[in-house]
Every structure is written in structure tokens, then in C-alpha cells.
Coordinates of C-alpha atoms in Angstrom, one line a residue:
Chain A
X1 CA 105.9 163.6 73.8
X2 CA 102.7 161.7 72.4
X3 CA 99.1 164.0 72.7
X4 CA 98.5 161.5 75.2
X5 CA 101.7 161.3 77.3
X6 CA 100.9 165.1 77.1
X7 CA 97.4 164.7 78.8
X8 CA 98.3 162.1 81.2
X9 CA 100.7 164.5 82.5
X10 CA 98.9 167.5 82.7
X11 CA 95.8 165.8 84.7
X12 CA 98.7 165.4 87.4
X13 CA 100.7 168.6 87.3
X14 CA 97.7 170.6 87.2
X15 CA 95.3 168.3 89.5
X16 CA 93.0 169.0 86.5
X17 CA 90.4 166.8 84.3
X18 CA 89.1 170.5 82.9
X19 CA 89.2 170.9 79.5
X20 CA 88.3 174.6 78.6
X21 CA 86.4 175.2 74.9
X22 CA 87.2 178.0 72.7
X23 CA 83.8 178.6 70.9
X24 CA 84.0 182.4 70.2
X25 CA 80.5 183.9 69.4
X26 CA 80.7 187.0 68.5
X27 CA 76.9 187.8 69.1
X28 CA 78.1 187.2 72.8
X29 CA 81.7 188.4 73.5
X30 CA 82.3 190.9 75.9
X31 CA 81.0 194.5 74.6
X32 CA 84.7 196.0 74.3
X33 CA 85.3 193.3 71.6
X34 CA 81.9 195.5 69.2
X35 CA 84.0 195.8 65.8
X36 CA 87.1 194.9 67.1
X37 CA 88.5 192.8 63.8
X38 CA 91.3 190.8 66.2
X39 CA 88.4 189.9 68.6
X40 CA 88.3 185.9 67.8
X41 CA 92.0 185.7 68.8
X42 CA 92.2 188.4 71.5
X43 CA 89.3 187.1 73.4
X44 CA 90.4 183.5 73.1
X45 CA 93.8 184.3 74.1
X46 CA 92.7 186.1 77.1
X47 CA 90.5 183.4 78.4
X48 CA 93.5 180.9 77.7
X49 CA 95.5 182.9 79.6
X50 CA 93.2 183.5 82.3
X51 CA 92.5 179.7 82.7
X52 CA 94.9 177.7 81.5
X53 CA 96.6 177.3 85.0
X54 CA 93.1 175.0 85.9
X55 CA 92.9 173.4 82.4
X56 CA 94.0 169.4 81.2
X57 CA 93.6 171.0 78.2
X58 CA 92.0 173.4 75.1
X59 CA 89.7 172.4 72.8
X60 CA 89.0 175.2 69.9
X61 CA 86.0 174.6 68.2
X62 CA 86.9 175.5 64.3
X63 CA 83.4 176.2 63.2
X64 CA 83.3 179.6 65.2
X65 CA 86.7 180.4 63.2
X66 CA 85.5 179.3 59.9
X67 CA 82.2 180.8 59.8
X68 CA 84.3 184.6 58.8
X69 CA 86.5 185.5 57.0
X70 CA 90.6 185.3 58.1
X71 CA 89.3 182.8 60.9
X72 CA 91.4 180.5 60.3
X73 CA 94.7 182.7 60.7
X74 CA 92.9 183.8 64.2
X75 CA 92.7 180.3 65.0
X76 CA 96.4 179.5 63.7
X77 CA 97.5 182.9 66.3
X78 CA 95.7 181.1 69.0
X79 CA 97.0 178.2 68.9
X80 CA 100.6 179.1 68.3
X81 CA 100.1 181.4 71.7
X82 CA 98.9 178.2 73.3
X83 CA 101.5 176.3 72.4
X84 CA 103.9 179.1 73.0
X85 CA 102.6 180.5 76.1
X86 CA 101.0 177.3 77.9
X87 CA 103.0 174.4 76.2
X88 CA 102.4 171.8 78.6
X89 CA 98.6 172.5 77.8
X90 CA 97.5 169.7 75.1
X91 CA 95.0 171.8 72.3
X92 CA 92.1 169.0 70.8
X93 CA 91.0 171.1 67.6
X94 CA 87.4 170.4 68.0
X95 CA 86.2 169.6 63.9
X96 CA 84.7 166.4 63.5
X97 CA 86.3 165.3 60.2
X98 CA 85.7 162.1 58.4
X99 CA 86.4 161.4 54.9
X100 CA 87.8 159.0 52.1
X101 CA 91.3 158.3 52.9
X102 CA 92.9 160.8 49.8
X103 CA 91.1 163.4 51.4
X104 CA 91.5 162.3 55.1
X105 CA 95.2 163.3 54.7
X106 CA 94.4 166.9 53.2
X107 CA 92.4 167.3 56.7
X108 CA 95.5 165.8 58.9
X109 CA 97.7 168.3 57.1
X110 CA 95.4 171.1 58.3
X111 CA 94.7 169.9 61.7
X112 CA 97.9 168.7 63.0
X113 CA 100.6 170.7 60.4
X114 CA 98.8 174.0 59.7
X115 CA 97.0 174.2 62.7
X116 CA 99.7 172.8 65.0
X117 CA 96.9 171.3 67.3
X118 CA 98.2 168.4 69.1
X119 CA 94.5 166.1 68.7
X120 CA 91.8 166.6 66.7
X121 CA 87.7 165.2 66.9
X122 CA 86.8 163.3 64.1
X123 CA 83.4 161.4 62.9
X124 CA 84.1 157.6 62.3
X125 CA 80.9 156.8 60.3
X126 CA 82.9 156.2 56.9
X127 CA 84.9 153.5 58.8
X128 CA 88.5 152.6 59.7
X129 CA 90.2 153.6 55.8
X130 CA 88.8 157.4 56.3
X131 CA 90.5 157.3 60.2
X132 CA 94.0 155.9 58.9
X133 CA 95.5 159.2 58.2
X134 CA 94.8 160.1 61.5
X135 CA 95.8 157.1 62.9
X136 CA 99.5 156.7 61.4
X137 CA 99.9 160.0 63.3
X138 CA 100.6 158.0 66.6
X139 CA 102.5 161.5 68.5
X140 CA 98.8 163.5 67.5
X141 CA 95.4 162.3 68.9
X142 CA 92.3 161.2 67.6
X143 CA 89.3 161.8 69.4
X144 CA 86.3 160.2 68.0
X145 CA 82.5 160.9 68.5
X146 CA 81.1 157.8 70.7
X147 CA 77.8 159.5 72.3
X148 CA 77.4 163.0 71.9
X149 CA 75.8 165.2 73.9
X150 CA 72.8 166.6 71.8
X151 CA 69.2 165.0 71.9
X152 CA 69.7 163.8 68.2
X153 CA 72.4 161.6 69.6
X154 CA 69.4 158.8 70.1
X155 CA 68.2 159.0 66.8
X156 CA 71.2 156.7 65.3
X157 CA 74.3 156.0 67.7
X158 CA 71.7 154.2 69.7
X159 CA 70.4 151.8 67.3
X160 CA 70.5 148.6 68.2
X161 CA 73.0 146.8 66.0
X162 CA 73.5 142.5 65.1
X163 CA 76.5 141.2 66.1
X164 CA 78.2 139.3 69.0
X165 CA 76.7 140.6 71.3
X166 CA 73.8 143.0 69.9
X167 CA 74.2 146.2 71.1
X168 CA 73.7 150.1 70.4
X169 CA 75.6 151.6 67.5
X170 CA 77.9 153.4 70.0
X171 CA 79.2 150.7 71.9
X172 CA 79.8 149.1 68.8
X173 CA 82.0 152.1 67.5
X174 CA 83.9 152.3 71.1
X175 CA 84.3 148.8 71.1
X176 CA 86.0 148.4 67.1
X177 CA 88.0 151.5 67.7
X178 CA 89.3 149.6 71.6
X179 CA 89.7 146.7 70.4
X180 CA 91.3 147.6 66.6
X181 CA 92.0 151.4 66.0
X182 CA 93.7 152.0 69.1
X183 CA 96.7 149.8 68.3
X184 CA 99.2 152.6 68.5
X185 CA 97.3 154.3 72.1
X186 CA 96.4 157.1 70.4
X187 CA 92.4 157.0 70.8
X188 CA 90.1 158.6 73.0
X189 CA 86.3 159.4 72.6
X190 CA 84.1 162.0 72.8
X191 CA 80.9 161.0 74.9
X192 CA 78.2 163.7 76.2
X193 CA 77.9 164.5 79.9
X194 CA 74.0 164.1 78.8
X195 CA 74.3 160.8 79.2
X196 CA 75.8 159.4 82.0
X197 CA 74.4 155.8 82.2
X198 CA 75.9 155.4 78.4
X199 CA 79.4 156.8 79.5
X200 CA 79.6 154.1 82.3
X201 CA 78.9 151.4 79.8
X202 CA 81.2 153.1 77.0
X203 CA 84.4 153.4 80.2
X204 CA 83.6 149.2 80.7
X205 CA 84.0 148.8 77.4
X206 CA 86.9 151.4 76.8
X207 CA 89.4 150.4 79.9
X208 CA 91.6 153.1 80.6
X209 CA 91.2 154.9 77.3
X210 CA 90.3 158.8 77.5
X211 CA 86.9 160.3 77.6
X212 CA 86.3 164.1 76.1
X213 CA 82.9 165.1 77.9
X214 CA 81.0 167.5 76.5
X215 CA 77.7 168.7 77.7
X216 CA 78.3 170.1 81.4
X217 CA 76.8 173.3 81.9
X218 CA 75.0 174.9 79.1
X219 CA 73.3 171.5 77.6
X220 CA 72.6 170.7 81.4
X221 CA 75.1 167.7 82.2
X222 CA 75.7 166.6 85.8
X223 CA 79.2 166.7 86.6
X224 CA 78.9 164.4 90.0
X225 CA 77.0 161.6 87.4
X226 CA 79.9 162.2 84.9
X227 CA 83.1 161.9 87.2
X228 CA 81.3 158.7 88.8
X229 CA 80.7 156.9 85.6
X230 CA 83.2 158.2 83.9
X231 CA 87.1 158.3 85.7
X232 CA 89.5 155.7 85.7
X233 CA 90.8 153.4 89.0
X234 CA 93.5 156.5 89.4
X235 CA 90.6 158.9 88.9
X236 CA 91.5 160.2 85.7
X237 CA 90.3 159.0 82.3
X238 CA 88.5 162.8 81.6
X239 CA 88.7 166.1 80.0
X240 CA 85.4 167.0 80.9
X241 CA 84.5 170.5 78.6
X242 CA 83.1 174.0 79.4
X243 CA 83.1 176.2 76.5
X244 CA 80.0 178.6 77.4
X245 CA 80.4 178.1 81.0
X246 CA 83.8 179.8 81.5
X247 CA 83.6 181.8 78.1
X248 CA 80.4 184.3 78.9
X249 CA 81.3 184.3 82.6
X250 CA 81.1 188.1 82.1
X251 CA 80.6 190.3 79.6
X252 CA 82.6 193.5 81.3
X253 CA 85.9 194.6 81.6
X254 CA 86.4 191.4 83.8
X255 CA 85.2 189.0 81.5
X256 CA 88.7 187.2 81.8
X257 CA 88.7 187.0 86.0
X258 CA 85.0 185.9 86.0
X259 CA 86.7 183.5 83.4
X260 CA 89.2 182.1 85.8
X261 CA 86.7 182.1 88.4
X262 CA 84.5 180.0 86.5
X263 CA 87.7 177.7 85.5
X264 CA 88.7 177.0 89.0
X265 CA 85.0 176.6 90.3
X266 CA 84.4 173.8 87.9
X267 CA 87.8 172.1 88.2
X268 CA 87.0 171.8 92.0
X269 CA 83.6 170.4 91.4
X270 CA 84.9 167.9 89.3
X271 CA 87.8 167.6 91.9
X272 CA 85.1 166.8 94.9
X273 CA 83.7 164.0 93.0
X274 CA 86.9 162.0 91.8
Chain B
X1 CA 65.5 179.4 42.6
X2 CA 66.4 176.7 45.2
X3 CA 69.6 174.2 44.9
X4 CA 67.1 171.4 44.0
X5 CA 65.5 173.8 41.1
X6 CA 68.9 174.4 40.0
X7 CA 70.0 171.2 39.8
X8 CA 66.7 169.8 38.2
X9 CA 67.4 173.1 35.5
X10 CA 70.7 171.8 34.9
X11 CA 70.2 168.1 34.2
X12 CA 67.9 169.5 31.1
X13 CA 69.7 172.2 29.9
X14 CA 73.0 170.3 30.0
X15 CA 71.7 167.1 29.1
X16 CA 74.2 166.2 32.3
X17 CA 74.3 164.0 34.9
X18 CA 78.0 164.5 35.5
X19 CA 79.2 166.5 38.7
X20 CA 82.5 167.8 38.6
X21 CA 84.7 167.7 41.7
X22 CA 87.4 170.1 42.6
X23 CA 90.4 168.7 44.8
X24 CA 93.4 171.0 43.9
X25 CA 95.8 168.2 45.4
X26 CA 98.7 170.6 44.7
X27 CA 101.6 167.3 44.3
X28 CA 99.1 166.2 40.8
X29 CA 98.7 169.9 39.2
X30 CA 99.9 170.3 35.7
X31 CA 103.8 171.1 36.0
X32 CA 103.4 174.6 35.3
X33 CA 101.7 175.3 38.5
X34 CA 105.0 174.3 40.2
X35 CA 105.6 177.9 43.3
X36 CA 102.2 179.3 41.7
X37 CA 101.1 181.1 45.0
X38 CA 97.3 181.5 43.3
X39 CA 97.4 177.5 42.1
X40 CA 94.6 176.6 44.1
X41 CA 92.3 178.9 42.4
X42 CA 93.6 179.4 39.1
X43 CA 94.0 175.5 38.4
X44 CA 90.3 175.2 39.9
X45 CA 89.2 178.0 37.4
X46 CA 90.7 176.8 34.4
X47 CA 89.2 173.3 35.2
X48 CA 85.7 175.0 36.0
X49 CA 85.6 177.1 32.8
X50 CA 86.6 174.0 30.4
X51 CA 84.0 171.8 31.8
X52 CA 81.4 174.0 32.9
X53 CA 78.9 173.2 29.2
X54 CA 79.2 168.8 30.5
X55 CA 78.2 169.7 34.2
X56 CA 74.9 169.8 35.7
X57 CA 77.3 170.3 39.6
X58 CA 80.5 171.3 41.1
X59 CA 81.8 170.0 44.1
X60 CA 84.8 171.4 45.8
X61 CA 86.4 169.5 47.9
X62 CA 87.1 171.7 50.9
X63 CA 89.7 170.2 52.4
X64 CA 91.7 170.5 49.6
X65 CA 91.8 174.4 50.3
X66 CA 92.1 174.2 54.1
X67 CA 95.3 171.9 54.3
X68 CA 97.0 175.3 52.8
X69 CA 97.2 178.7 54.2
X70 CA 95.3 180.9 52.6
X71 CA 93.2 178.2 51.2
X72 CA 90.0 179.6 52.1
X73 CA 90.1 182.4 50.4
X74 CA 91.2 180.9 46.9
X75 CA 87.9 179.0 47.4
X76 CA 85.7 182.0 48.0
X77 CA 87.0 183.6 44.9
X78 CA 86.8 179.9 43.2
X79 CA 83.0 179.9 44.3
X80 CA 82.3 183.5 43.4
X81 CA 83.5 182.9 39.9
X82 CA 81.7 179.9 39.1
X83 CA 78.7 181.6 40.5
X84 CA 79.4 184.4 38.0
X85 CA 80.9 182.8 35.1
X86 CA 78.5 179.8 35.2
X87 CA 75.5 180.7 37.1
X88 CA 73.1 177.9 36.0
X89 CA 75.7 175.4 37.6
X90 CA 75.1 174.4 41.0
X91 CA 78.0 174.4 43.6
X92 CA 78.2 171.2 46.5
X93 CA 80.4 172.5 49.2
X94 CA 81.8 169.0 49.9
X95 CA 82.7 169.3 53.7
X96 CA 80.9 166.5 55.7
X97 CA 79.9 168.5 58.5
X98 CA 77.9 167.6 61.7
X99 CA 78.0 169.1 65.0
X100 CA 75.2 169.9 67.6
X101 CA 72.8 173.0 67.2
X102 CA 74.7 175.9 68.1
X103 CA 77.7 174.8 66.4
X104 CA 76.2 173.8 63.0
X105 CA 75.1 177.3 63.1
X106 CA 78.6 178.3 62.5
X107 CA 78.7 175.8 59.6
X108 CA 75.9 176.9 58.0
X109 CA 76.8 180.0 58.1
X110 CA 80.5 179.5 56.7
X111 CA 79.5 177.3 53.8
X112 CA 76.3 179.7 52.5
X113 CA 77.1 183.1 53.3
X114 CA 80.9 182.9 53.7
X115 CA 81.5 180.4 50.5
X116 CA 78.6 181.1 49.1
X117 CA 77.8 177.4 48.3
X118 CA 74.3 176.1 47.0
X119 CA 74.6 173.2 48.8
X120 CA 76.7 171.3 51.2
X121 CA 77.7 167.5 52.3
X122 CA 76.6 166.6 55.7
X123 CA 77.5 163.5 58.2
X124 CA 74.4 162.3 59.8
X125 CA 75.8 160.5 62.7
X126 CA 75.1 162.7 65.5
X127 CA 71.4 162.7 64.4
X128 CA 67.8 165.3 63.5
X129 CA 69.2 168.4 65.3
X130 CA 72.6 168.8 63.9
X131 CA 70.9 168.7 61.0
X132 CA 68.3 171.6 61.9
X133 CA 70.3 174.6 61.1
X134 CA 70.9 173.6 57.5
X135 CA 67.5 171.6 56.8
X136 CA 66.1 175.7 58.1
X137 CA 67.5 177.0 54.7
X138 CA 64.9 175.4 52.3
X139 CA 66.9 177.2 49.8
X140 CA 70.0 175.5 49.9
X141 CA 70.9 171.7 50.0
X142 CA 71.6 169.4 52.4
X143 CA 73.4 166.8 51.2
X144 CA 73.0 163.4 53.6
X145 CA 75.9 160.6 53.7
X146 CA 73.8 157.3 53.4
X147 CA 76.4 154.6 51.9
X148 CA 79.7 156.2 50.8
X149 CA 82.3 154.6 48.5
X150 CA 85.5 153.9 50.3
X151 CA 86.2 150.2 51.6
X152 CA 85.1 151.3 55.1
X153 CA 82.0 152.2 54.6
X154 CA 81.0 148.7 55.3
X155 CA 82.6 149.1 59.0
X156 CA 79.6 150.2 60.3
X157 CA 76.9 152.3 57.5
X158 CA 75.8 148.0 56.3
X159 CA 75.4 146.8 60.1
X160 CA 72.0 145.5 60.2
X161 CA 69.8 148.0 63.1
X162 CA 66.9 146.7 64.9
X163 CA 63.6 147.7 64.0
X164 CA 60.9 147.6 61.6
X165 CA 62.0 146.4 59.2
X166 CA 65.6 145.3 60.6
X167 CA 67.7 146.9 57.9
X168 CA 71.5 147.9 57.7
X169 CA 71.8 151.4 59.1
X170 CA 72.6 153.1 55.7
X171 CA 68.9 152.1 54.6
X172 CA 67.6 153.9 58.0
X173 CA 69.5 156.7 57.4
X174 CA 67.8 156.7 54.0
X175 CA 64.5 156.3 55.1
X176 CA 64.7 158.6 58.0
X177 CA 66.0 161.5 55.6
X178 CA 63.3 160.5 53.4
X179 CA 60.5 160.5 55.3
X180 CA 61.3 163.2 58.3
X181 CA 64.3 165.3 57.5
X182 CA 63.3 166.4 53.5
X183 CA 59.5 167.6 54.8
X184 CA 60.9 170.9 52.7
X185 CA 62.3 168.8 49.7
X186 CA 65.8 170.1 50.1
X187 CA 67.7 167.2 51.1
X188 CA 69.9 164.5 48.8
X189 CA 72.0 161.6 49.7
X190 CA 75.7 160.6 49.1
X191 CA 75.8 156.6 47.9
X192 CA 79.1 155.3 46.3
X193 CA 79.7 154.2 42.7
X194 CA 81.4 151.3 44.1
X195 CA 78.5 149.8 45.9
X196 CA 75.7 149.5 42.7
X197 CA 73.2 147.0 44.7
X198 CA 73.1 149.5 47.6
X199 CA 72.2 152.3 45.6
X200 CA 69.5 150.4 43.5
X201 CA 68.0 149.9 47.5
X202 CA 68.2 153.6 48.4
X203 CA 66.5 154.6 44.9
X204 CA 63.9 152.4 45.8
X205 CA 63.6 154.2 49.3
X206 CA 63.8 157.7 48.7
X207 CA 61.8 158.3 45.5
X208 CA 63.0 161.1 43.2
X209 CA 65.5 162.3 45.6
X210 CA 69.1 163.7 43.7
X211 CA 71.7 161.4 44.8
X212 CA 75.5 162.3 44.5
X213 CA 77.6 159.3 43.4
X214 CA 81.2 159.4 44.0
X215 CA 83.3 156.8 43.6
X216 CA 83.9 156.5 39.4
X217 CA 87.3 156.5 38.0
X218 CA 89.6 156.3 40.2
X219 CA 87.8 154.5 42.9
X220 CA 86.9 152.1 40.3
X221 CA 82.7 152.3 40.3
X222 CA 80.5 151.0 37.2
X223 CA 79.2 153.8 35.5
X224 CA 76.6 151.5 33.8
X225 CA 75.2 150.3 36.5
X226 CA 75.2 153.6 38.6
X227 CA 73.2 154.9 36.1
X228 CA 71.0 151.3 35.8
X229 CA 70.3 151.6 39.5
X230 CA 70.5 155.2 40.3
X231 CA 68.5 156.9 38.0
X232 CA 65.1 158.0 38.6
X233 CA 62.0 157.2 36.0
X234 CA 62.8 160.5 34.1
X235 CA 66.4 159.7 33.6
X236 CA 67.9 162.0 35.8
X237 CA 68.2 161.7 39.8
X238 CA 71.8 161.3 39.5
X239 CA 75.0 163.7 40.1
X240 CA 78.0 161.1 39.4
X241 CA 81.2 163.1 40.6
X242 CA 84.1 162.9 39.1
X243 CA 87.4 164.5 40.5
X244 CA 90.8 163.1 39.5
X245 CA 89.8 161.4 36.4
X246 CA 89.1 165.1 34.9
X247 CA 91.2 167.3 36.8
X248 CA 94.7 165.2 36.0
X249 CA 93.6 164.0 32.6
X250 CA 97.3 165.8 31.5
X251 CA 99.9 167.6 33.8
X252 CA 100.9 169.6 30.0
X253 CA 99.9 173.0 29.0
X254 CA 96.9 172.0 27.4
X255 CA 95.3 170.3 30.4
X256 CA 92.2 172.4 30.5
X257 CA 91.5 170.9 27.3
X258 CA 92.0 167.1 28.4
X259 CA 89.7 167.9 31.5
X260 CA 87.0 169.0 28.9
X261 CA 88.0 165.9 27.0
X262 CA 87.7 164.1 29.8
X263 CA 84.3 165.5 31.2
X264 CA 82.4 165.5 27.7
X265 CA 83.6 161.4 27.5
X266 CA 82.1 160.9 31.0
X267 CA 79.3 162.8 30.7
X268 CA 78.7 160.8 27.3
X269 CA 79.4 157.7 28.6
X270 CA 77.1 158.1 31.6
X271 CA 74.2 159.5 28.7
X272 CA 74.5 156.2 27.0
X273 CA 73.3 154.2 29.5
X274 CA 70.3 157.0 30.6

């Protein structure tokens, strides 16, 4: 099964567009994790357990891995217990490569073979040659940044750009990657909750293709706004993120209850609005 | 001493505008590397040592360490010797990073503290504060994609932006680097050998900033007129990267030799035109 066939069918079985982020912080995980060496996997694989029943799907973000030492083999762990544990669960390795094509392939080999994750984010400034590796692997997904969440997002990706029609830089990215790098399905975007008016414009342009949303919660998006703009005519389309939200629900002995609790609260908000 | 010091050090002590780059692609290693468990590093080191007197940089090329288990850890030792062994030689982490504020945190943190890198490639795409966290280290360098040297780059870093002057996005990025991002004089630019009137363009934007130019040899970029349109008034401005043309100069026992070879004919080459 494709990363998308994946996703498509864990929106229905699970009644889901939640996708829950794996951003472990160790300034801010519960206080029995306090030099606990396994804590990056332990804490992780609690929360997955905890919410995985109200998730679309997972979305580690590598940078909290590879900022220590052994990360990555916490990260591998994780993953391997996702795919073990929740397999119909699709896991977006959140790492926002983009390089030349030689190198492109070093990074598919560590996204999709080493780490097993079934899609990973990627950066498509350097252009359709630096995507192909990612592209020829039409079972994996590739999930490129569109609109981002993050106030800097205006300072390029809404340029206003020549062309037939002229447009902002990021509807020219959603439009080439629709309308060319898509031609096996295996393309979605990553557009920020932040911005709601952009993601209605970027879901014209985009048709049916799905939308990673970061930006709810912490970085203050509005989950009604998103949902509304954002969902297809079957009222999918969406794995709308919470990493922070659900993650430092609690940091006490129930961290991984107030976890779930914070899961299923958010999947039913999005749920009221679809 | 800061990354730009080091760098500006180098070019006169060397007499060297020629970066190194390491990409251990483990299928091209010299035969007797064949089930070598510590290839990555040892390969890396011998290159490093042999051309370590005809470099003013070395970049390794990180995703040539993550696609393997294990990988990270031959490049910490990788780093930590050249930072013993050759401590006047600056080290560009190349890793193309960009994420939003609290993420690139996490970067930052893994490619200076836990690689212990002098500097480190950066994806500008998702704009001023994904940037922050490594601009905040005035002592380290930030190395900007502006116009890189793959065919795609033309896909969307040369679509003309609106604005005054209307000028292909690469030339913003340029001259927003330039004139906002560098207020600490740490940042430096990636423009490709294969596009020479481009990088003439960005010279004339950013002043004396150090630009890193990959794309000679086997990409197939002018050295003459890199150097023609690259360097600053001084002579120097420039960190041309070479990777493949130097690392597989021979797959025989003596190729740490023909990678000096290799290097000293570059760097020689590129001095001729100075």
C-alpha cells in the first residue's frame, strides 16, 4: 500500500484528520524522564501509544533526535514501534530536505530505508532534479513546504512572481508540483494553519491533493478557519498537526492520559468543523 | 576566532581558494574499503590529512553519513579530527537546513555543539526567523543558498519577484541576506559554478561576502570564470568545492595521494586565474 492509500484509509477507519508530532524537548518532558538516557524514545512511544487510536497519522520531527547524540537509533526504535505497534498509522518523518540529485538519494536512503518512515517533508527551492529521488519512490510520500506556518514565511514564499498568471511564490510552487511533480499521486504539501486565506487559495489550486497543517495550537492557528479552507468535497484532504499541544499536556505521572485527552479533544474539534 | 576570521586566515596562509568536500558515497571508495565497518571515517580522514596544506575549507556532506547507521558518529570523530589535526581549516557542515524557530534550535544545536562544525549550509525558503537561531551565533557561519548548481535551480531561485527593482528571486535572496540578515557579518552564500553570469550578479550585490561555489568537476562549472566573476578585489571571496573530483581521483592503494594530486592541481588551477 502507497503512503497515500495509507492515509486515505486511515482518515476513514479512524474518523481522523489528526496528525500527532513527535518533537521531544527534553528541557520540557515530563520530570520522571530527568537523566533518563532512553527518554527520546520512551516518551515518544508512550505518547504514540497513548494517541495513536485518534491519529491519521505521526509526524517525528528529526531535528529533536539529531540535536544528541544516539538520536537517531531513538528515532529508528520509534518508528519501528510505530510501524510495529500501530501499522495502519502512516509516519511523515518531518526533515525538510532538499539537495542536488547525487545527494538527494543519500537522504531517500535515510528517510525511507534507514528510517523506515513511510513520507518525508522536503524543501523544493533547488527545483524538480533535487525532488526526483524522492519522487521515483511513488509507494513513499513527499510532502513539500508550500506556506509554512512561521511569520518569516512572508518574507519569500509570498513574493510576487512573473508568469501566466503572476502570482505569490507559493502558489507557484503548489501549482508546478500539481500540475508536474505529482504525476505518480505521491504529493502533498505542507501549508501553516497561520494562514488560512493562503490555504484556501493553495486547496483551489491543489484539487484533492493532501494538506499537512502545521501551526494549530502553540503558533496560534484556528482550527475552524483551517478545516473550512482547507478539506476536500468528502471532507478530508488534512493531517492537521499538534506536536506541543498533545506532547506537554502534562508533565506528571499522567503525562500520557492528559496526552490522549488532548488527542481526542482536538480530533473532535476538527471533527465539528468538517 | 569566528568562522569568517578563520576562513579569511586560511585563504592567506594557504594561498587557497579551494574547499574540499567530503561525500563518503560508499559504492565509489577505493576497493580496499570493500566490509570496512569504519569506511566512512577512515576514507574521510585519509582524504582530509592528504589535502589539508591546498584547503582554505572542508565541507562534509552530511547526508553522506546519515543514509548509514552509525553515520553520525563517524562524522563527529571525522570533525573532531580535522579540528585537531588541522585546526586552521574551517569545517562547512553541508546540511541545508531550515525549519521555524523552535526547531532550528535543534539544528543549531546538532551541527555546533554536537558536530562541532564552524559553519553550516542553510535553505532560506521559509524566511528571517528560521534563520534567527543560527544568525544568534555570531561565531559560527551561516551559510545562505542564493543560486545553486543543479539544472533545477532555474525552477524557481531565477523567477523574476516583484519589487524594487523586479529581480529574479535568487538576487533578493542575495540582497536581503546582504543587507538585513549579515548585520553581524557572519553570513555567506551558496552560488553554483555552473551558473558564472549569476554569480558575477551576486558579487556585485553582496560586497566582500565568502561565497561557496559548488558545482566544478563533475557538475561541469568554469573554473576561470568562477574565479573571473566570483572573486572579490583582494583576490579571495571565493570557497570553490570540490568533492568527487578529489575524493575518487583513484579507487588503488595510493588514493590519498591522487586526492592530494588532485587538490594541489585544483587549487593551482583556480590560483592561476586569481
Amino acid at each position: 500500500m502507497t503512503f497515500i492509500e495509507k492515509l486515505r484509509n486511515r482518515w476513514q477507519q479512524a474518523d481522523s484528520l489528526l496528525c500527532v508530532g513527535l518533537d521531544p524537548d527534553l528541557a520540557k518532558l515530563p520530570d520522571r524522564f530527568v537523566d533518563d538516557e532512553e527518554a527520546l524514545f520512551t516518551f515518544c512511544r508512550d505518547i504514540a501509544d497513548a494517541t495513536a487510536q485518534y491519529a491519521c497519522a505521526f509526524k517525528p520531527q528529526i531535528a529533536y533526535f539529531a540535536a544528541h547524540n544516539n538520536g537517531e537509533a531513538a528515532l529508528q526504535r520509534l518508528i519501528a514501534h510505530i510501524n510495529g505497534a500501530h501499522p495502519d498509522v502512516p509516519v511523515i518523518l518531518d526533515a525538510k530536505r532538499g539537495d542536488i540529485g547525487s545527494t538527494a538519494e543519500q537522504y531517500a536512503t535515510e528517510a525511507f530505508e534507514r528510517f523506515g518512515a513511510d513520507a518525508v517533508t522536503l524543501n523544493p527551492y533547488m527545483g524538480r532534479d533535487s525532488a526526483a529521488p524522492f519522487l521515483a519512490r511513488n509507494d513513499r510520500g513527499c510532502v513539500f513546504l508550500c506556506h509554512t506556518s512561521n511569520p518569516g514565511a512572508r518574507d519569500f514564499q509570498e513574493l510576487l512572481v512573473d508568469g501566466e498568471p503572476p502570482e505569490p511564490l507559493f502558489q507557484r510552487i503548489a501549482r508546478t508540483i500539481a500540475n508536474d511533480w505529482n504525476a505518480d499521486g505521491n504529493c502533498a504539501l505542507v501549508v501553516g494553519a497561520t494562514f488560512p486565506e493562503e490555504l484556501k487559495v493553495i486547496r483551489d489550486i491543489v484539487g484533492e491533493m493532501p494538506l499537512l497543517i502545521p501551526g494549530v495550537g502553540a503558533q496560534g492557528g484556528d482550527v475552524e478557519a483551517v478545516v473550512r479552507n482547507g478539506k476536500t468535497a468528502d471532507g478530508t484532504g488534512l493531517m492537521i498537526n499538534s506536536s506541543r499541544g498533545i506532547l506537554y499536556a502534562s508533565r506528571g505521572e499522567g503525562y500520557a492520559e492528559a496526552a490522549a485527552d488532548a488527542a481526542r479533544e482536538l480530533r473532535d474539534t476538527i471533527n465539528r468543523y468538517r
